[in-house]
Short mmCIF file of C-alpha atoms in Angstrom, two decimals:
data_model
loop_
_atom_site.label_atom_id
_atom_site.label_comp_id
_atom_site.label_asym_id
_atom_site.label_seq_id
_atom_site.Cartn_x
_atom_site.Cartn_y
_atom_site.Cartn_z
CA UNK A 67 6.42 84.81 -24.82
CA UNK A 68 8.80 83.68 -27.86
CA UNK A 69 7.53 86.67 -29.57
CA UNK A 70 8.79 89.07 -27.36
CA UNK A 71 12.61 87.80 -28.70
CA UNK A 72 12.00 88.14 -32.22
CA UNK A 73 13.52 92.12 -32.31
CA UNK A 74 14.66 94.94 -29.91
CA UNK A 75 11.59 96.90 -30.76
CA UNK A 76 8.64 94.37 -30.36
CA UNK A 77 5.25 94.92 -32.44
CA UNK A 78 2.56 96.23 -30.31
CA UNK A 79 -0.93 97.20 -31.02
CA UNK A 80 -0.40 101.44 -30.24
CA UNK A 81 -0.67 103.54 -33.31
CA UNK A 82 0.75 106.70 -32.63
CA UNK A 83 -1.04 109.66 -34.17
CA UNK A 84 -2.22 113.46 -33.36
CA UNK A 85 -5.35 112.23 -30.66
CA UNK A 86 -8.75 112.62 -31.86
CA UNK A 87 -11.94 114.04 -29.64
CA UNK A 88 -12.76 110.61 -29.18
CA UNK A 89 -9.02 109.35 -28.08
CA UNK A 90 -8.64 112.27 -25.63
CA UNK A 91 -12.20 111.59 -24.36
CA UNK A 92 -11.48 108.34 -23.56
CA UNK A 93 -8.13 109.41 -21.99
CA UNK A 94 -10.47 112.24 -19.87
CA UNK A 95 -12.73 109.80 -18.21
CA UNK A 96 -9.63 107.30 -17.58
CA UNK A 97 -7.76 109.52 -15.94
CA UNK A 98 -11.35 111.09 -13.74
CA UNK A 99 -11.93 107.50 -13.02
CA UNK A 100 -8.75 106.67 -11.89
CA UNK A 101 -8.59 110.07 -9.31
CA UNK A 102 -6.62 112.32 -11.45
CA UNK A 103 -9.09 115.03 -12.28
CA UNK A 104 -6.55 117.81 -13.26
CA UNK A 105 -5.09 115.33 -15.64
CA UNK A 106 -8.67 114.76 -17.29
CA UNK A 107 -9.87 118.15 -17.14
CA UNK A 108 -6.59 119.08 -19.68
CA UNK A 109 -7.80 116.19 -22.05
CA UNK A 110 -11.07 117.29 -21.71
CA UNK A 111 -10.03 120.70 -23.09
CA UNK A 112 -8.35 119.49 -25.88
CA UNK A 113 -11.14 117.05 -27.16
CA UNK A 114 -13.14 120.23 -26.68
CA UNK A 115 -10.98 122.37 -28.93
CA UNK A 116 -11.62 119.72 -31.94
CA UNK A 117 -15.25 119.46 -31.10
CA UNK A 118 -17.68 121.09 -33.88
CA UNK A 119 -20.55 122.92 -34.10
CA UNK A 120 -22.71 119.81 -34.08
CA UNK A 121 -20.99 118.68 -30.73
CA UNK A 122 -22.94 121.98 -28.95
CA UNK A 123 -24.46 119.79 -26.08
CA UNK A 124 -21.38 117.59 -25.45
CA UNK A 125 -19.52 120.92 -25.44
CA UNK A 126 -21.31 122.21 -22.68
CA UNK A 127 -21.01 119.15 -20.63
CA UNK A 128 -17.22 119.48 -20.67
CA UNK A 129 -17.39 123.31 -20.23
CA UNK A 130 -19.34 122.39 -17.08
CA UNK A 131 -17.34 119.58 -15.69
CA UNK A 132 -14.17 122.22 -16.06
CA UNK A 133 -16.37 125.04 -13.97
CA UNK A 134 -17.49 121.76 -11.51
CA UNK A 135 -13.86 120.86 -11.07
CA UNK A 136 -12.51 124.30 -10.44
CA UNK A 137 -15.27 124.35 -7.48
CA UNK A 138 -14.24 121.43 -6.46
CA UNK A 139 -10.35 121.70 -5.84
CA UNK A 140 -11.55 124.77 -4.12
CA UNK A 141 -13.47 123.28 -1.71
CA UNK A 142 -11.29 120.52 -1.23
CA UNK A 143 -8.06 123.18 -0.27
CA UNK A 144 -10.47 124.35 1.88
CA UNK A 145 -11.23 121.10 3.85
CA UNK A 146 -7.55 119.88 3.50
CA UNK A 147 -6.61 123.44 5.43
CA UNK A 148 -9.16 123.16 7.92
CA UNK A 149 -8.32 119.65 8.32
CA UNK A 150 -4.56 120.00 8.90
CA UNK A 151 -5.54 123.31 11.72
CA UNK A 152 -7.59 120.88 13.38
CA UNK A 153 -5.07 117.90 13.71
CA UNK A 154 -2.43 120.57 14.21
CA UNK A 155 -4.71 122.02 17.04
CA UNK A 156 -5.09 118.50 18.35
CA UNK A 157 -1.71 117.95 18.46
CA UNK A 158 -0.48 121.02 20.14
CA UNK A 159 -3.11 119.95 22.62
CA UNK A 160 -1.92 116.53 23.46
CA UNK A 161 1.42 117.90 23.78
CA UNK A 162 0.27 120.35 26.37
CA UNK A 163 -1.49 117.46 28.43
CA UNK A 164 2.06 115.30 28.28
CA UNK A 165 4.00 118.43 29.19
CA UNK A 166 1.44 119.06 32.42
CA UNK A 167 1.37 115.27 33.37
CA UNK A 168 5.46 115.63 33.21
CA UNK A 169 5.44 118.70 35.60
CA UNK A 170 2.73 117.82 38.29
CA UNK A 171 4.40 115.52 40.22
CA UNK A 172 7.56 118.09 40.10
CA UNK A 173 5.15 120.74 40.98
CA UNK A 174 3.57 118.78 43.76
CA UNK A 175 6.64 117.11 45.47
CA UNK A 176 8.18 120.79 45.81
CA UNK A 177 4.32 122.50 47.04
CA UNK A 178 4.76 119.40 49.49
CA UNK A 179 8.31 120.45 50.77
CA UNK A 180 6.98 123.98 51.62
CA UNK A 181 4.04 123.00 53.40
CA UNK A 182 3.91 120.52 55.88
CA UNK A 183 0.17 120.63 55.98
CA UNK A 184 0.18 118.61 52.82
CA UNK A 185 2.34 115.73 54.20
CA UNK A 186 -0.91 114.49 55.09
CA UNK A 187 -1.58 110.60 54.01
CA UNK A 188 -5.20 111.38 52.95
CA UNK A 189 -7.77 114.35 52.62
CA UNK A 190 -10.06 114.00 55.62
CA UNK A 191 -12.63 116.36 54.28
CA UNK A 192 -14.58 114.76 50.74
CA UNK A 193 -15.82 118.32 50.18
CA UNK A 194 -13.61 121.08 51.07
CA UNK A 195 -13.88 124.43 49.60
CA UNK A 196 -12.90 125.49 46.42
CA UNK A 197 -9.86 128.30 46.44
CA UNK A 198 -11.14 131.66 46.78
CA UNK A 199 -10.05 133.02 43.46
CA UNK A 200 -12.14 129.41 41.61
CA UNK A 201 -15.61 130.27 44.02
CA UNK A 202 -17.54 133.11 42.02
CA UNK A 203 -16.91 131.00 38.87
CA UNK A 204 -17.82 127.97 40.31
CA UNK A 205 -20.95 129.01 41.46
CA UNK A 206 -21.79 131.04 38.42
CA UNK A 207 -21.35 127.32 37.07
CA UNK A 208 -23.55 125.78 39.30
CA UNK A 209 -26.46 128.25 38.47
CA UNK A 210 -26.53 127.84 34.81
CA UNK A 211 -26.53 123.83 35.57
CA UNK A 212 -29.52 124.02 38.16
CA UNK A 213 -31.29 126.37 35.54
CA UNK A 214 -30.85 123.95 32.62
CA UNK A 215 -33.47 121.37 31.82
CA UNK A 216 -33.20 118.24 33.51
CA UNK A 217 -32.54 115.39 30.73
CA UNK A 218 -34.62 112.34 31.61
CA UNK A 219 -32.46 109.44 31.67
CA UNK A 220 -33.19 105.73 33.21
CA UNK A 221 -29.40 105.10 33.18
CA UNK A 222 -26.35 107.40 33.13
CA UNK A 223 -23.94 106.09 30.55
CA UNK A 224 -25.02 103.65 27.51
CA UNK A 225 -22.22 100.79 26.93
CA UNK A 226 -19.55 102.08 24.13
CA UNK A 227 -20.10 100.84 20.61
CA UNK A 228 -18.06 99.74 18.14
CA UNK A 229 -19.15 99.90 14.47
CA UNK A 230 -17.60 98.33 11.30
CA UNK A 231 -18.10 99.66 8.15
CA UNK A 232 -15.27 98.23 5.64
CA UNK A 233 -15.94 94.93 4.36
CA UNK A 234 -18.73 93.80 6.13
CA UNK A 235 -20.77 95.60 8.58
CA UNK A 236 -20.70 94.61 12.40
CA UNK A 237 -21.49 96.47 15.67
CA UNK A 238 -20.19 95.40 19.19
CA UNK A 239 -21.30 96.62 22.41
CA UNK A 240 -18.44 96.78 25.22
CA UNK A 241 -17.00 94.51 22.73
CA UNK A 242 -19.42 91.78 22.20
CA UNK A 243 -21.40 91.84 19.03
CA UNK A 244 -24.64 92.71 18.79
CA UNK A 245 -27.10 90.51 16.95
CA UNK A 246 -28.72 93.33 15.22
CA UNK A 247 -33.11 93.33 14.18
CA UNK A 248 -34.39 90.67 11.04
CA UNK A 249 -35.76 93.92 10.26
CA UNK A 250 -33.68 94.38 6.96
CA UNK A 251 -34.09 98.42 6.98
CA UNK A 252 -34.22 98.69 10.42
CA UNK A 253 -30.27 97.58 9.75
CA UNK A 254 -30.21 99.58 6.96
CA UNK A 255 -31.56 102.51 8.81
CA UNK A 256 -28.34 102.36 11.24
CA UNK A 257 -25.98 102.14 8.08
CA UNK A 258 -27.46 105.13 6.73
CA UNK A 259 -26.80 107.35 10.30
CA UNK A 260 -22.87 105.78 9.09
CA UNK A 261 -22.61 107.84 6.17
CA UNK A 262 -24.16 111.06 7.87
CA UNK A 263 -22.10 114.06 9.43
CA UNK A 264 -22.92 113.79 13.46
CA UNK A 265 -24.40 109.86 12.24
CA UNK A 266 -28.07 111.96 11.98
CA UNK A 267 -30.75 111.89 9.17
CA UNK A 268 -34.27 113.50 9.23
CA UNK A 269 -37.54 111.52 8.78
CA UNK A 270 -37.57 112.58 5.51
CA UNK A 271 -34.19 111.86 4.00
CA UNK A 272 -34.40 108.08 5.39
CA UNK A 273 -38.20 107.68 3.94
CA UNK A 274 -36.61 109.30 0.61
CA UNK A 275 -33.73 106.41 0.77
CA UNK A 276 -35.69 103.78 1.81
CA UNK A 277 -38.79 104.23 0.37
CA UNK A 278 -38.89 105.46 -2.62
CA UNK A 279 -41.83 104.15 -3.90
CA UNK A 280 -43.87 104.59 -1.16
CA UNK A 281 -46.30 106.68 -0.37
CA UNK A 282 -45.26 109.09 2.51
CA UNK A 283 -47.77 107.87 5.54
CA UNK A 284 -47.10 104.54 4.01
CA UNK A 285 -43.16 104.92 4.19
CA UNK A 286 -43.20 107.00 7.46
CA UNK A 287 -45.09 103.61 9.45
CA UNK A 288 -42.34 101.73 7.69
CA UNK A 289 -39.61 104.33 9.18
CA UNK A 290 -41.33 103.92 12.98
CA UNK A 291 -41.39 99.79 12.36
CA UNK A 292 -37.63 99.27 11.56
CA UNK A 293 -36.72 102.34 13.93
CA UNK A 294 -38.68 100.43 16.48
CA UNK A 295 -37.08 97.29 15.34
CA UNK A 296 -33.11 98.35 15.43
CA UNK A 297 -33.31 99.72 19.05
CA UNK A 298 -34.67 96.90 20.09
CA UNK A 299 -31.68 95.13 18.79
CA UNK A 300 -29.10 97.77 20.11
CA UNK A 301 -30.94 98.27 23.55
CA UNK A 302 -31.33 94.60 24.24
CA UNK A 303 -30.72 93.99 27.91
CA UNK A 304 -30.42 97.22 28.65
CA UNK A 305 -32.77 99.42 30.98
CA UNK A 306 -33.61 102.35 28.29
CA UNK A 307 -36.73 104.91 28.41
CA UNK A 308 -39.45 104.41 25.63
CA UNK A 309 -38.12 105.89 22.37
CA UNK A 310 -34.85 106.27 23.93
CA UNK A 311 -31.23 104.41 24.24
CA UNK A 312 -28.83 104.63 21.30
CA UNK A 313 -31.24 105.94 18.64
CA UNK A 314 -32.93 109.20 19.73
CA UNK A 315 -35.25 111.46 17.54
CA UNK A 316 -36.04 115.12 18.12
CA UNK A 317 -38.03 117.45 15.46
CA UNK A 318 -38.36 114.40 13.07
CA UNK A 319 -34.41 114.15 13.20
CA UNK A 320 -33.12 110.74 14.28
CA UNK A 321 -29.72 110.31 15.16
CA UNK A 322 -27.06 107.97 17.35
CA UNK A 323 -26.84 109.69 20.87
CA UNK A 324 -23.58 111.51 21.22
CA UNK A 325 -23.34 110.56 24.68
CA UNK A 326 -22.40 107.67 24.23
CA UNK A 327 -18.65 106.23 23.49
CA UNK A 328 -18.32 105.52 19.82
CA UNK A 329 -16.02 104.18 17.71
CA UNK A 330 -16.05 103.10 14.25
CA UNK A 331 -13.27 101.88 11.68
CA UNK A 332 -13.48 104.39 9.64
CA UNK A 333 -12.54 107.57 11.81
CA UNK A 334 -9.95 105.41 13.18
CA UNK A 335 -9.19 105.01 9.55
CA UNK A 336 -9.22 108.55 8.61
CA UNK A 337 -7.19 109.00 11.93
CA UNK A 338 -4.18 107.29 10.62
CA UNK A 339 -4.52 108.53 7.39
CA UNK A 340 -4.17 112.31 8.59
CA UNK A 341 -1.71 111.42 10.79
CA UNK A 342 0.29 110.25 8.25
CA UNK A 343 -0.36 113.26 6.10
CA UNK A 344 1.27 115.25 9.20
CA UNK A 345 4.26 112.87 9.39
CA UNK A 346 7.53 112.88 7.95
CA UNK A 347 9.93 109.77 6.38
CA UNK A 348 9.08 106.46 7.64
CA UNK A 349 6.21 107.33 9.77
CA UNK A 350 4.17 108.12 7.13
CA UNK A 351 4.41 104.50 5.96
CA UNK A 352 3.82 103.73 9.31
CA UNK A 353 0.19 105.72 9.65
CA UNK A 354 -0.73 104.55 6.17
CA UNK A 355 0.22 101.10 7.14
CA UNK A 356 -2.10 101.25 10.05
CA UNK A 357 -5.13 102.82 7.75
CA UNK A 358 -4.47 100.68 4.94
CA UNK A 359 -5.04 97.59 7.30
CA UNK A 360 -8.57 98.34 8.69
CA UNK A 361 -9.55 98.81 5.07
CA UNK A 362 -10.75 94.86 4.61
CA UNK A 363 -13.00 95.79 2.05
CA UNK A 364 -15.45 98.66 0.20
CA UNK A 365 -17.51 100.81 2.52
CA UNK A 366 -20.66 99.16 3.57
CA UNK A 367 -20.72 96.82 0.56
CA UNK A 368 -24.46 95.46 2.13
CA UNK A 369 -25.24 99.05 0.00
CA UNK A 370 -23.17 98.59 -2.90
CA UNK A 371 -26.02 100.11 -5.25
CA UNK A 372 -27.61 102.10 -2.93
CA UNK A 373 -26.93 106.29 -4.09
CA UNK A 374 -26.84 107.49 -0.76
CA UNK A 375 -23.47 105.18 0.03
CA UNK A 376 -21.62 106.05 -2.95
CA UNK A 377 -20.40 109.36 -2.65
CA UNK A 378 -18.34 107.74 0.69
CA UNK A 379 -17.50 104.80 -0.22
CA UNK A 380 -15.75 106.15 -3.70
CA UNK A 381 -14.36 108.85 -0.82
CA UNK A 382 -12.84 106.59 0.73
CA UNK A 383 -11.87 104.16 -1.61
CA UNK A 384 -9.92 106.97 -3.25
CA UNK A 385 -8.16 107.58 -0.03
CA UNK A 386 -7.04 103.93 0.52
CA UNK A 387 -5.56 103.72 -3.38
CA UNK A 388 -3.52 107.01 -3.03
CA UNK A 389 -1.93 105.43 0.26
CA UNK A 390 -1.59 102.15 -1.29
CA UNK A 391 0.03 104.18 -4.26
CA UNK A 392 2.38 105.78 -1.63
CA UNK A 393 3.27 103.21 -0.13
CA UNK A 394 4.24 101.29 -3.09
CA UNK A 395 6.03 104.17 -4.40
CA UNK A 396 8.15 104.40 -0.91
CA UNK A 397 9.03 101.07 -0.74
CA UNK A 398 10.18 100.70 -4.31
CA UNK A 399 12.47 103.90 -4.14
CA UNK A 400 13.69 102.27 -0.27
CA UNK A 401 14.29 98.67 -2.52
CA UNK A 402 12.04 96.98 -0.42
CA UNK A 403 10.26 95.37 -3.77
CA UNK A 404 8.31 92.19 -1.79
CA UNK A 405 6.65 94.92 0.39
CA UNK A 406 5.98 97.06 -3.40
CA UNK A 407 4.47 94.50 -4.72
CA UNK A 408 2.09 94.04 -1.78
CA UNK A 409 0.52 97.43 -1.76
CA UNK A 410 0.73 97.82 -5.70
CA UNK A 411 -1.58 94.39 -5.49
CA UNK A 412 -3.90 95.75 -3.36
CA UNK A 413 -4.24 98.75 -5.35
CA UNK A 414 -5.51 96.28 -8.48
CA UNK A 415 -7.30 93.93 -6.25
CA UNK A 416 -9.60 97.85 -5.72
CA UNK A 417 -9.20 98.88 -9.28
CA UNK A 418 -7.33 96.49 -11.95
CA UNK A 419 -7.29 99.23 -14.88
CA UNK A 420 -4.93 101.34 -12.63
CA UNK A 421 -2.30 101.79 -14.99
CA UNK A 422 0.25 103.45 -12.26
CA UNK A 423 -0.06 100.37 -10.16
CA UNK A 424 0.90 97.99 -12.98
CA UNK A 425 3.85 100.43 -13.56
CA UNK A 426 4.86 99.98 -9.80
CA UNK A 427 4.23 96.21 -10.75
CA UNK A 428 6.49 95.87 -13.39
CA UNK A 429 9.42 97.63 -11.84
CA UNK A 430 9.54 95.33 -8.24
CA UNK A 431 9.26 92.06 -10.58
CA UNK A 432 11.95 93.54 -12.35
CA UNK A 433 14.41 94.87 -9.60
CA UNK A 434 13.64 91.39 -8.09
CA UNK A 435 15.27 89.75 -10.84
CA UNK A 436 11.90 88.38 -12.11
CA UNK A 437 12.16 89.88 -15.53
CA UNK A 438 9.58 87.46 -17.34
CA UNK A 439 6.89 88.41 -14.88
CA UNK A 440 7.49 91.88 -15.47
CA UNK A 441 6.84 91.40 -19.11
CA UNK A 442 3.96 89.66 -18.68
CA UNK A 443 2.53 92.26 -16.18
CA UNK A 444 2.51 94.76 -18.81
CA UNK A 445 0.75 92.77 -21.34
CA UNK A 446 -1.88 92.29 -18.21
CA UNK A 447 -2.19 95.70 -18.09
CA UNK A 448 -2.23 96.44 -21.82
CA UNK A 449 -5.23 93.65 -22.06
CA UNK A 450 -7.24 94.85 -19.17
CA UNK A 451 -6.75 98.69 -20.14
CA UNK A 452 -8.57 97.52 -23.88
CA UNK A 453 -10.80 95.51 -22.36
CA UNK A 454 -12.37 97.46 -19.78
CA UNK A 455 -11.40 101.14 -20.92
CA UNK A 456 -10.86 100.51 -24.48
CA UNK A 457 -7.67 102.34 -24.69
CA UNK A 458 -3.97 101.46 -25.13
CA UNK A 459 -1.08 101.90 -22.39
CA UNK A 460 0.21 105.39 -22.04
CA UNK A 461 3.44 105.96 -23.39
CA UNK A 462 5.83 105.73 -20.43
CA UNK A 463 4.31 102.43 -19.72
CA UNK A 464 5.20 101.47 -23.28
CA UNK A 465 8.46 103.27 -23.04
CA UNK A 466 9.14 100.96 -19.31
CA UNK A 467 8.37 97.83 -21.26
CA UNK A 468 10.94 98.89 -23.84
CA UNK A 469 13.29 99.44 -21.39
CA UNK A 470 12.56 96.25 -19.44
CA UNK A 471 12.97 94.21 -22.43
CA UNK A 472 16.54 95.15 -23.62
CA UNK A 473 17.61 94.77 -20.28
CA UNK A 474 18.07 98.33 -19.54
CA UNK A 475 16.65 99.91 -16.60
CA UNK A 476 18.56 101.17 -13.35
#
């Protein structure tokens, strides 16, 4: 560190020149690969402005990540609307049932005072009849009910699960675990149905997952083995019809029966998370507090290499580092630097080239009064950015290490 002393401005290794193709390149997937897509896409179209005519297929590559990303933030303004109607909906609903469950007993107490006849201590009749204006309805009820299908079922109510998918993967059953089959994709099978919308998959897309160097009668005895297998495992002790319990399959679609009471860590983690987007001030740190702590690790990291886990897992692993990166940012504007350096840590113990985190980094240790660990998280962050990205710091982390070392910063 003695060299850090020898002048205001210290020597560092950042030549500052007009970027080439290849600089801004580098800069493009950095910034992509750290979240920031808008960010890459405008060094992407400046590496493609100095690209030549020999450069024709790169070129197109780039043109067609631009059009992809364009898509993209479409679609995802379209979720992120949808999303905020439905926890808005949701809301205004729960508010509705507090408001009624404030006003019955009001309501009740006075219907009581007007008629004696309801003074009595208990109902003496188990079936009385509906009101008048509730019968025709009621009945019209009734009738579609009697003219539905029966559904076959040996017991009424399957015991609720509970499924972990951060860090480790675990299932409990009324909230004992579950020793789940030796069959390795019959487990695998089940942490598939996690990444699917409604937790379904068709005989097909698990053989094509699975299996894919099997033949397809070959693969599909496979499927029926571990299928066979896992319900075994989840029905255990349990009463449960042939082919049935808590893995059902109709028209060569399996899927988790949606009868029964499930939770898993991740909607409860996605819960919190849009809570928090609906929040205001210190709640928000609050929801993203409670998130950030069922995150204990990557999304089923049993399928770390596995393509059909990715797309989630880098989903939500994006999710958890931008409220990680709000919460660090929060706390260090509130001066609460111990709790800034907590989430900024996390952020590199998910993804140590994040420059922004190192920024956040450098700025507690300094506030703190810990001035030599500031410096030294910067060079940590200048050696990990060459090492594993090949590029220098950008300049306002340069500039922030300036600033740090003549003593200077608010």
């Amino acid at each position: 560190m003695g060299s850090l002393h020898s002048s205001d401005q210290p020597a560092l290794n950042v030549e500052f020149e007009y970027p080439s193709p290849v600089l801004l390149l580098e800069r493009g997937l950095h910034s992509v690969r750290e979240g920031r897509y808008a960010e890459g896409v405008v060094y992407f179209t400046l590496a493609r402005e100095q690209l030549g005519s020999s450069y024709v297929h790169l070129a197109t590559v780039l043109d067609a990540f631009t059009q992809g990303y364009i898509a993209f933030w479409d679609a995802q303004q379209g979720l992120q609307e949808a999303s905020k109607r439905f926890v808005q909906v949701d809301v205004e609903q729960q508010s509705r049932i507090v408001t009624l469950q404030t006003l019955l007993p009001a309501l009740v107490e006075e219907a009581q005072a007007k008629s004696p006849a309801m003074d009595q201590p208990a109902i003496k009749n188990q079936n009385p009849l509906p009101h008048p204006a509730l019968r025709a309805p009621l009945q019209d009820a009734q009738r579609r009910y009697l003219a539905a299908p029966a559904r076959v079922e040996v017991i009424d109510t399957l015991p609720a699960l509970h499924i972990t998918c951060f860090g480790g993967f675990a299932v409990k059953r009324s909230g004992l675990p579950v020793v789940l089959c030796s069959n390795r994709n019959g487990q695998a099978i089940l942490r598939y149905l996690m990444t699917q919308q409604g937790y379904r998959a068709s005989v097909d897309m698990l053989m094509a997952a699975l299996w894919t160097e099997d033949e397809s009668e070959v693969a599909h005895h496979k499927l029926q083995v571990a299928v066979s297998a896992l319900r075994r495992s989840l029905n255990n002790g349990l009463d449960c019809d042939p082919g049935g319990g808590y893995i059902l399959c109709k028209n060569r679609v399996y899927q988790l029966d949606s009868l029964v009471p499930l939770r898993t860590d991740v909607d409860e983690f996605l819960a919190y998370y849009q809570a928090g987007q609906q929040a205001s001030g210190d709640s928000v740190a609050m929801q993203f507090e409670k998130a950030c702590q069922l995150y204990t690790g990557p999304f089923l990291t049993e399928d770390l290499y596995a393509d059909w886990s990715f797309m989630r897992r880098e989903q939500l692993s994006h999710i958890y580092l931008t409220m990680c990166s709000t919460l660090a940012e929060h706390y260090l504007e509130a001066g609460r630097y111990e709790d800034t350096l907590k989430w900024a840590t996390a952020i590199l113990k998910e993804n140590q080239s994040d420059e922004a985190a190192h920024r956040q980094l450098i700025r507690a240790y300094f506030a703190l009064g810990r001035r030599s660990d500031a410096l030294r998280q910067f060079h940590r962050c200048q050696y990990i950015l060459n090492e594993e990205l090949g590029v220098q710091p950008m300049p306002e982390t340069i500039e922030l290490f300036h600033i740090i070392h003549r003593g200077e910063i608010s």
